[in-house]
Backbone as ProteinMPNN parsed JSONL, in Angstrom:
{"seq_chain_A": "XXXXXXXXXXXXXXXXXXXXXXXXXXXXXXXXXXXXXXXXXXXXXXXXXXXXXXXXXXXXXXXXXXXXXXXXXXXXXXXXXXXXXXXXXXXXXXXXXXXXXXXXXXXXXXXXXXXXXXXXXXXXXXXXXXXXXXXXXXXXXXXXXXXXXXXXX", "coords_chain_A": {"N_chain_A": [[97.793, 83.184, -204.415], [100.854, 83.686, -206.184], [102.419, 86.074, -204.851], [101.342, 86.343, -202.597], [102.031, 83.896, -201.305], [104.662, 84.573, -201.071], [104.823, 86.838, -200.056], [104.265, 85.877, -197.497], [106.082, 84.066, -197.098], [108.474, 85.252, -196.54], [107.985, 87.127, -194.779], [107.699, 85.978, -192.453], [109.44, 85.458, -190.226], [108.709, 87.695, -189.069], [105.767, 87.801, -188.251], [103.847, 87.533, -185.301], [102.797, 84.786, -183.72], [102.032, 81.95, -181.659], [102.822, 78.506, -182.329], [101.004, 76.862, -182.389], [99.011, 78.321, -182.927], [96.773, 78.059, -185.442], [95.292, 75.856, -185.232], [94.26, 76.745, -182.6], [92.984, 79.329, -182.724], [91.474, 78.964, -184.922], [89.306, 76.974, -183.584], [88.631, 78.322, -181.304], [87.08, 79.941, -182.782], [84.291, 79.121, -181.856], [83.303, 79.931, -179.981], [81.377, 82.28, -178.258], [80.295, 85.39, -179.746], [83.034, 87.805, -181.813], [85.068, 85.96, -183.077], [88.14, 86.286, -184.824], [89.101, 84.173, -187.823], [92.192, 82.455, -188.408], [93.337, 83.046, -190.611], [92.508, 85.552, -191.245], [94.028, 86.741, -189.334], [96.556, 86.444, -189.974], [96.979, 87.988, -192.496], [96.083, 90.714, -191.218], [98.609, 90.941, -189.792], [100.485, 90.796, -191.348], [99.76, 93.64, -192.914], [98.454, 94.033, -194.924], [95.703, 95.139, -197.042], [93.756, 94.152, -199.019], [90.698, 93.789, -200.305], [87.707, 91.465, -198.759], [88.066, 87.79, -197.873], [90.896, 86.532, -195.262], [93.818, 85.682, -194.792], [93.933, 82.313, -195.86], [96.11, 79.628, -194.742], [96.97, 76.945, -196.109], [96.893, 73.451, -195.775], [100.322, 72.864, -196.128], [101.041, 75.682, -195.161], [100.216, 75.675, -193.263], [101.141, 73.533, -191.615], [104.171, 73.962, -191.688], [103.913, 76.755, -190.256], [103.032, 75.645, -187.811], [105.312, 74.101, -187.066], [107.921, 74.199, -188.616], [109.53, 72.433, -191.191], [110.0, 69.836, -190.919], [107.378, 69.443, -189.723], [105.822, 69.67, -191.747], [105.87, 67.322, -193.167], [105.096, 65.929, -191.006], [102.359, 66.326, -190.397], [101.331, 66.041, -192.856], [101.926, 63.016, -193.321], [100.388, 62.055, -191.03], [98.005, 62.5, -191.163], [96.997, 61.379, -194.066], [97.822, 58.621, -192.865], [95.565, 58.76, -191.119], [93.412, 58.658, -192.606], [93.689, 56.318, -194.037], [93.799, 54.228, -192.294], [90.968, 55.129, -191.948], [89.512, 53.836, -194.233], [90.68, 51.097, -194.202], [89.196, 50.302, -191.635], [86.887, 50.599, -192.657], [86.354, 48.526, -194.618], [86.645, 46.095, -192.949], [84.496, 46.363, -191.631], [81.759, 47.123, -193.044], [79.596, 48.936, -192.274], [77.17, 51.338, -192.37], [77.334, 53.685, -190.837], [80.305, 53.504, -190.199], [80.731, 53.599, -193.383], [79.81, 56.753, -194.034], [81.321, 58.083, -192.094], [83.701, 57.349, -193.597], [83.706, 59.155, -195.55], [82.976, 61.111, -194.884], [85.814, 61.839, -193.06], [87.22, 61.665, -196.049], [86.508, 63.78, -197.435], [87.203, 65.89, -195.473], [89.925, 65.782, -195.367], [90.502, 66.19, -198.022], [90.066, 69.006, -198.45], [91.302, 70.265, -196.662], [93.706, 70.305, -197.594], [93.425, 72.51, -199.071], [92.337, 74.51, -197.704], [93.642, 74.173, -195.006], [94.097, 72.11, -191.978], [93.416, 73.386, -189.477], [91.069, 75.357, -190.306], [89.077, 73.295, -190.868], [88.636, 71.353, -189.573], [86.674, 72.174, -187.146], [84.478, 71.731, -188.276], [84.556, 69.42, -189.635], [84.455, 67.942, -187.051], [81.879, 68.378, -186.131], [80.099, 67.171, -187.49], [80.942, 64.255, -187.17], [80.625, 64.005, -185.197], [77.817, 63.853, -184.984], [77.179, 61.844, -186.613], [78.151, 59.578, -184.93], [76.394, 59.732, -182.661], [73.898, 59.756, -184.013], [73.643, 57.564, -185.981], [72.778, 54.029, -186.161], [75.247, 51.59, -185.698], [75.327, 49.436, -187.714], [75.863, 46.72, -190.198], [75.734, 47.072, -193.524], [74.719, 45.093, -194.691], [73.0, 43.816, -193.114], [71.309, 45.454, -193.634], [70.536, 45.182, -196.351], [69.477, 43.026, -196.432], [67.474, 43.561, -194.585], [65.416, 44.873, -196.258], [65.263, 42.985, -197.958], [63.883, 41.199, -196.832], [61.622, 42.935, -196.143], [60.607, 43.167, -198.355], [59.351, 40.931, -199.226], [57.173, 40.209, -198.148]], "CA_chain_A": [[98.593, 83.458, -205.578], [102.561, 83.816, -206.016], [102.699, 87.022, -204.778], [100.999, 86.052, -201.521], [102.905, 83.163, -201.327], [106.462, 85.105, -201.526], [104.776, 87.741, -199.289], [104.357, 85.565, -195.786], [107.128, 83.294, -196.756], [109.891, 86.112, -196.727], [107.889, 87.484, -193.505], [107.434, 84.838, -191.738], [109.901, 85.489, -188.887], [108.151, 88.934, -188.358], [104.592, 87.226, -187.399], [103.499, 87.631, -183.781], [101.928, 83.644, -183.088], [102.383, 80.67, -181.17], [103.222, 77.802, -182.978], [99.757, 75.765, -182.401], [98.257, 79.289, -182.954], [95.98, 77.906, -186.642], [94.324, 75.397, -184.468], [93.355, 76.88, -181.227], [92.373, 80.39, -183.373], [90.474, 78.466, -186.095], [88.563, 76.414, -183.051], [87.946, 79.562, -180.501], [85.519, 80.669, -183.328], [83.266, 78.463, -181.88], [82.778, 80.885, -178.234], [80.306, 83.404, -178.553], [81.303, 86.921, -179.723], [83.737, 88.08, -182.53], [86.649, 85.498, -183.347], [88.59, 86.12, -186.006], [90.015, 82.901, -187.597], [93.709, 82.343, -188.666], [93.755, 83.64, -191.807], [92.44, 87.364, -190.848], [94.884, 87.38, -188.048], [97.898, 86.866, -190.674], [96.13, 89.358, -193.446], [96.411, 92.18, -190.431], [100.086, 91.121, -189.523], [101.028, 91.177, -193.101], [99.457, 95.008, -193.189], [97.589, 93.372, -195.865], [94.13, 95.295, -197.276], [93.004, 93.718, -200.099], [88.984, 93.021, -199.653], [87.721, 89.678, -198.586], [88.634, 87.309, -196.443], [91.846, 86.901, -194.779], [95.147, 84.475, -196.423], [94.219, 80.929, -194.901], [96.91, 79.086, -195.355], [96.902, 75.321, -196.887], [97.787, 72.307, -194.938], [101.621, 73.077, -195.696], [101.73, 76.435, -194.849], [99.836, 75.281, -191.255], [102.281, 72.961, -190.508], [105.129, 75.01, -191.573], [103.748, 78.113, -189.437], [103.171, 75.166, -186.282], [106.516, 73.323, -186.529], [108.884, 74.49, -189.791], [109.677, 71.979, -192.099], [109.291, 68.663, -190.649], [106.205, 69.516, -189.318], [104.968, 69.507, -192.935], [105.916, 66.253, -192.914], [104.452, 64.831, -190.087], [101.426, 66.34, -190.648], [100.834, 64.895, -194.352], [101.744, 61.382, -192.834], [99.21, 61.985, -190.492], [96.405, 62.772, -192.408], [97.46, 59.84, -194.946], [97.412, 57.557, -191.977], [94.144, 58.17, -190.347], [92.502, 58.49, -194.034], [93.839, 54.767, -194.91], [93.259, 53.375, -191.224], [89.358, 54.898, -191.694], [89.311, 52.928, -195.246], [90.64, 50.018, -193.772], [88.314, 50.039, -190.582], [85.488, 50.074, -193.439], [86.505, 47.622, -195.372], [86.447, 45.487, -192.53], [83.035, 46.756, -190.817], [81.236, 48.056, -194.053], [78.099, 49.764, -192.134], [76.976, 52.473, -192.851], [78.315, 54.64, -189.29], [81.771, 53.43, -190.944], [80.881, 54.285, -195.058], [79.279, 58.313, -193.669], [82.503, 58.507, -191.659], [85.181, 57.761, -193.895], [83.269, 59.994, -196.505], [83.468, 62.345, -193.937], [87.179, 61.884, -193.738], [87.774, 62.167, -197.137], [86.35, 65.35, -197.776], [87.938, 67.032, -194.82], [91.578, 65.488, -195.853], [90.557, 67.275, -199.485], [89.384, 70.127, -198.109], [92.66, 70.437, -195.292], [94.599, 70.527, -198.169], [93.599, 73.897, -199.671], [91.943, 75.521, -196.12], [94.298, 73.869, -193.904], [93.414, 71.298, -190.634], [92.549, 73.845, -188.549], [89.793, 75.726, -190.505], [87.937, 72.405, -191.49], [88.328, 70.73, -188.5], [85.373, 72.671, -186.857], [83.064, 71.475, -189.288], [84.371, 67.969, -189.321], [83.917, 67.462, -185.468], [80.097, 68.305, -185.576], [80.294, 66.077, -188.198], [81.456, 63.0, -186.769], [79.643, 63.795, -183.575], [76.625, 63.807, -185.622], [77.038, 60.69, -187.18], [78.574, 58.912, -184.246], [75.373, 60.148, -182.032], [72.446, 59.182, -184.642], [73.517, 56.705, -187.151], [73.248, 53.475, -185.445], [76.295, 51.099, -186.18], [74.312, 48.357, -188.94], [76.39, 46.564, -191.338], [75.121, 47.32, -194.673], [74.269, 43.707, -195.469], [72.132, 43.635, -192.34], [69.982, 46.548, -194.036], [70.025, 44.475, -197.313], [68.319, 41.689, -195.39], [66.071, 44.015, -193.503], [65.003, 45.521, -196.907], [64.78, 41.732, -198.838], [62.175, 40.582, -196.188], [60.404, 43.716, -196.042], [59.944, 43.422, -199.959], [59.022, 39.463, -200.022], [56.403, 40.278, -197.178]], "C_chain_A": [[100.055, 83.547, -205.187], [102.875, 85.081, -204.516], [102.615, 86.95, -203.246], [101.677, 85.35, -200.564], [104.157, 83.355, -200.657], [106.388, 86.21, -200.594], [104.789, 86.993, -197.322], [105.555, 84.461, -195.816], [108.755, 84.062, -196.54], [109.399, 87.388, -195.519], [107.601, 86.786, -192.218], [107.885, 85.164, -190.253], [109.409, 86.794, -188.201], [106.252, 88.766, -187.826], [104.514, 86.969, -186.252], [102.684, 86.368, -183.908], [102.681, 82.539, -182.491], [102.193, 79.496, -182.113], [101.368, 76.915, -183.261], [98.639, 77.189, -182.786], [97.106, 79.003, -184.56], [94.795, 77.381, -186.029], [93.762, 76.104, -183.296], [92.499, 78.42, -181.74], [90.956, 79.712, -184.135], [89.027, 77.881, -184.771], [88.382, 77.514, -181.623], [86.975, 80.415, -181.368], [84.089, 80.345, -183.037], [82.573, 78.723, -180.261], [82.356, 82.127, -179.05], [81.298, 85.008, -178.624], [81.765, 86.981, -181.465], [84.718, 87.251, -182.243], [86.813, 85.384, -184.219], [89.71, 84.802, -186.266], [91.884, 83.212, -188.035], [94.192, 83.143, -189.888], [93.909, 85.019, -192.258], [93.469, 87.961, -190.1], [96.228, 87.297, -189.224], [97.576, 87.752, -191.888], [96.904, 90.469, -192.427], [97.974, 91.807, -190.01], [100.84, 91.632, -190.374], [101.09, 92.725, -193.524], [98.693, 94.534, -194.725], [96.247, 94.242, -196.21], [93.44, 95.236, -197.946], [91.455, 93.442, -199.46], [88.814, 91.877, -199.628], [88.029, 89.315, -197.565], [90.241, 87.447, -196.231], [92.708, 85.888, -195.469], [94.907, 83.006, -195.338], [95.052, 80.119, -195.752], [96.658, 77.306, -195.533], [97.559, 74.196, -195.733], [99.694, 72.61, -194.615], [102.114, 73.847, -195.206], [101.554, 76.202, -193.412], [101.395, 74.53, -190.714], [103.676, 73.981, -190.527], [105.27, 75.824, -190.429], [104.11, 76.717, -187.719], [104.72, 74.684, -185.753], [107.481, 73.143, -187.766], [108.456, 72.919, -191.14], [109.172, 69.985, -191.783], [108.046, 68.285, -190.296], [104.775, 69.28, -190.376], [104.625, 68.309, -193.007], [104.991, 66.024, -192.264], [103.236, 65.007, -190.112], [100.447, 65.885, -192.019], [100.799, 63.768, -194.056], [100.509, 61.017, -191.959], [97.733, 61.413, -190.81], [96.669, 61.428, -193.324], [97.376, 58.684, -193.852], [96.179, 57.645, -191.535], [93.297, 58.316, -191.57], [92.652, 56.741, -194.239], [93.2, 54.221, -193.554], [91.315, 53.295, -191.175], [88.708, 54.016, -192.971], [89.161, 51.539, -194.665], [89.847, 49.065, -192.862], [87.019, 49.982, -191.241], [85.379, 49.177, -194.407], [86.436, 46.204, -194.681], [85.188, 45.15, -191.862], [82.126, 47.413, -191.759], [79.781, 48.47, -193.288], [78.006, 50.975, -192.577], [77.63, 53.91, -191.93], [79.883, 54.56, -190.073], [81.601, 54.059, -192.604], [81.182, 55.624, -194.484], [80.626, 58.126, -193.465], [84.016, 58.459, -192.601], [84.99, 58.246, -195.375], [83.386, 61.219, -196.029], [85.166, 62.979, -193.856], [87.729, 62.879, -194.783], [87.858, 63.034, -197.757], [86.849, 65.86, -196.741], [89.402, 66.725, -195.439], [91.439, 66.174, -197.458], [90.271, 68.632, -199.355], [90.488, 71.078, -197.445], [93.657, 70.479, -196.37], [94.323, 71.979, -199.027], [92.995, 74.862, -198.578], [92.769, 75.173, -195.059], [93.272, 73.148, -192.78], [92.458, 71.87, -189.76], [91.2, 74.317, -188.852], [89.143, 74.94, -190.989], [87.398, 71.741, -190.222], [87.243, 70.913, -187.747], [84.654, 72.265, -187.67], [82.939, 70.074, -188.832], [84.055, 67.54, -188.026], [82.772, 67.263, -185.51], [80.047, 67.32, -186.777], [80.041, 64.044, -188.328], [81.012, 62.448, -185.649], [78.383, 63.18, -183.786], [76.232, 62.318, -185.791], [76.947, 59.306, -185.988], [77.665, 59.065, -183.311], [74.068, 59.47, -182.906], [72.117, 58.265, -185.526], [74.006, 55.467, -186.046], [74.453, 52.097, -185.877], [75.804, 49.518, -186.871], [75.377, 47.854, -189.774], [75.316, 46.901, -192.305], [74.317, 45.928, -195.326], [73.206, 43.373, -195.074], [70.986, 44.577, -193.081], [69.415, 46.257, -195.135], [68.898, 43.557, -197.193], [67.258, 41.999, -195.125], [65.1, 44.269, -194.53], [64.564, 44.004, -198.056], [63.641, 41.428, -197.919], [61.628, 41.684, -195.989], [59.477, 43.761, -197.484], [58.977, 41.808, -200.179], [57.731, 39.566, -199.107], [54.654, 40.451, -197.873]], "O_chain_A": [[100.419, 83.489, -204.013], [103.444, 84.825, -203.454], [103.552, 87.372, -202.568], [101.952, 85.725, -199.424], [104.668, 82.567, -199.862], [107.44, 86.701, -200.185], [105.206, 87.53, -196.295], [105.981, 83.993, -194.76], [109.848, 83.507, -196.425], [110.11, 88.369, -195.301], [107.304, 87.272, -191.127], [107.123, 85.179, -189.286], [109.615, 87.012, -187.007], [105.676, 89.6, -187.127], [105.192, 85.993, -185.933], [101.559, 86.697, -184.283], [103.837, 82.263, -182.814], [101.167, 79.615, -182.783], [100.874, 76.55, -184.328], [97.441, 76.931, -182.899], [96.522, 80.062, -184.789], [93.675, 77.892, -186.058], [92.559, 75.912, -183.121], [91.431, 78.662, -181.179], [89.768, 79.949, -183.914], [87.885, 78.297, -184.969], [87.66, 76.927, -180.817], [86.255, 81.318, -180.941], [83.069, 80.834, -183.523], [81.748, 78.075, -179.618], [82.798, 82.706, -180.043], [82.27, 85.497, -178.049], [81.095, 86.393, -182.314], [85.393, 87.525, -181.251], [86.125, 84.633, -184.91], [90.647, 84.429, -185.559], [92.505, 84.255, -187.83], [95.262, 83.737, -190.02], [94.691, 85.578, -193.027], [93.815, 89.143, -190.078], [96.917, 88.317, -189.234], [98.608, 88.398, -192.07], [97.993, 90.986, -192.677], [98.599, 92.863, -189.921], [101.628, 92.576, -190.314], [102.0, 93.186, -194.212], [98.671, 95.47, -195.525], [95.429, 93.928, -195.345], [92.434, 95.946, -197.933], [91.197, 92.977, -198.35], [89.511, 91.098, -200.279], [88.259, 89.948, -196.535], [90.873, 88.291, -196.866], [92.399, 85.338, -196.526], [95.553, 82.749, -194.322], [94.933, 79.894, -196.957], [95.972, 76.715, -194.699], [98.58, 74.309, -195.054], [100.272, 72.608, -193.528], [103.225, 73.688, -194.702], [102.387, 76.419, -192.532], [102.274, 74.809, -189.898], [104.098, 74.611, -189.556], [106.256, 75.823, -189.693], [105.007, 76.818, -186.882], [105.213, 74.782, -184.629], [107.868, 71.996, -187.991], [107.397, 72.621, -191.693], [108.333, 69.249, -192.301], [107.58, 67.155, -190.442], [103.594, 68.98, -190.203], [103.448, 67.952, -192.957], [103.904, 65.875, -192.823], [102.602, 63.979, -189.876], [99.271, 65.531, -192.098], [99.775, 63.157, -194.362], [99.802, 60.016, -192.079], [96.92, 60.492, -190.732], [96.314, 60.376, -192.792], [96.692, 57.724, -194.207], [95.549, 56.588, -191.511], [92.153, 57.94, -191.315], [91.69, 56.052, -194.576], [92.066, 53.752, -193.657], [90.56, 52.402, -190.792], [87.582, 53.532, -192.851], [88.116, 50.895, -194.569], [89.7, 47.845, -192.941], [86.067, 49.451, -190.668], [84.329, 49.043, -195.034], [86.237, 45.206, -195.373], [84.821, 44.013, -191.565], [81.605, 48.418, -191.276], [78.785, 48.213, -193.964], [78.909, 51.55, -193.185], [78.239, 54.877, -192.388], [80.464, 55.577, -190.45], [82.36, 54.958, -192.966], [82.358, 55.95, -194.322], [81.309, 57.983, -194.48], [85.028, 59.146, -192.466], [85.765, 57.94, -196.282], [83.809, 62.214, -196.616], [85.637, 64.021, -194.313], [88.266, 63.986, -194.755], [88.777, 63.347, -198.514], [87.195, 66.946, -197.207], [89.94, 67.657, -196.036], [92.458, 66.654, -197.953], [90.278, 69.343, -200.36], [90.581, 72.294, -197.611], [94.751, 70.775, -195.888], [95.293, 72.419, -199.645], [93.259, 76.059, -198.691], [92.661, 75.891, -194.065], [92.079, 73.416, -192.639], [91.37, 71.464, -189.35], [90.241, 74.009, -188.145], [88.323, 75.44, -191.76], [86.229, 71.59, -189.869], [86.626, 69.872, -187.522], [83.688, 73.018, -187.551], [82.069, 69.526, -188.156], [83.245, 66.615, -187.975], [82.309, 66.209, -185.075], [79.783, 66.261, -186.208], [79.47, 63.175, -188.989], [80.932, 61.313, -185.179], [77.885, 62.281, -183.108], [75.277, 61.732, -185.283], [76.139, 58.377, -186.004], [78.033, 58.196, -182.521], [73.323, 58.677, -182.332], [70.986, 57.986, -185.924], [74.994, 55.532, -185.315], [73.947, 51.635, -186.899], [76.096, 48.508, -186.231], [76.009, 48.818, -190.207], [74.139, 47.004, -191.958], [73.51, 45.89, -196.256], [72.357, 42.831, -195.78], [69.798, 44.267, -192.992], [68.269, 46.624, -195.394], [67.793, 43.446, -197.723], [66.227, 41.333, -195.221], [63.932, 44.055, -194.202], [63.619, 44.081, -198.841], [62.488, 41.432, -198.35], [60.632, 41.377, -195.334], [58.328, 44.136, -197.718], [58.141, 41.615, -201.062], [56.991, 38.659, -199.489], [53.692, 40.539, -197.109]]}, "name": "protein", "num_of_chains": 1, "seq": "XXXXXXXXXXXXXXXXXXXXXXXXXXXXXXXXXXXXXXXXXXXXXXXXXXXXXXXXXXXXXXXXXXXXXXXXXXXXXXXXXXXXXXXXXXXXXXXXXXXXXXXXXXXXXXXXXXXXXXXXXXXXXXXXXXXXXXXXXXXXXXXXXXXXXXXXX"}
């Protein structure tokens, strides 16, 4: 909300983190134990004690927090580039390893825009691992084929 908003952007310079601190927090949740992700850790800086979870911030405020203003930037271009390059790489290779994946994509790049990169990113990895591990790389046309002579049989 606003309020939230207007509350870490006018404390900003009083936050104790390292600049890359969204990502390497968000992805140390994934070692055994208690890790709290990014969003709890700026909640308790804030003095924050509303119930719930903690304030994860959105793609812009990530980059912001990693690298101010341009950083917003470069990280929207980003994301906009490897979203179109995984279109493009399926538009040229339509299998199915390529569709999954840049469905995969597309929901983390929608997702990275209201949880931010870092807290999706963990998901998307096992994700992509997943896919890229058990789906074997078929065009789609080939499976048409496989599925016309299994029917005329």
């Amino acid at each position: 909300n606003v309020l939230n908003i207007s509350t870490i952007y006018s404390n900003i310079e009083s936050l104790d983190f390292s600049p890359w601190d969204p990502l390497v927090k968000n992805l140390s949740m994934l070692l055994p134990g208690h890790q709290p992700d990014f969003g709890m850790i700026i909640k308790e800086q804030l003095g924050l004690t509303f119930s719930g979870g903690g304030m994860t911030p959105t793609i812009l405020g990530e980059g912001f927090i990693i690298g101010g203003k341009f950083f917003v930037f470069l990280e929207v271009f980003c994301l906009t580039y490897i979203l179109m390059t995984a279109y493009n790489q399926f538009r040229k290779n339509p299998s199915l390893r390529h569709q999954i994946l840049y469905i995969i994509l597309a929901q983390w790049s929608v997702l990275s825009l209201i949880r931010g990169i870092g807290n999706v990113l963990v998901n998307a990895l096992f994700d992509i691992i997943i896919v890229l591990l058990l789906i074997p790389s078929v065009h789609s046309s080939e499976l048409v084929r496989e599925e016309q002579v299994n029917c005329d049989a």
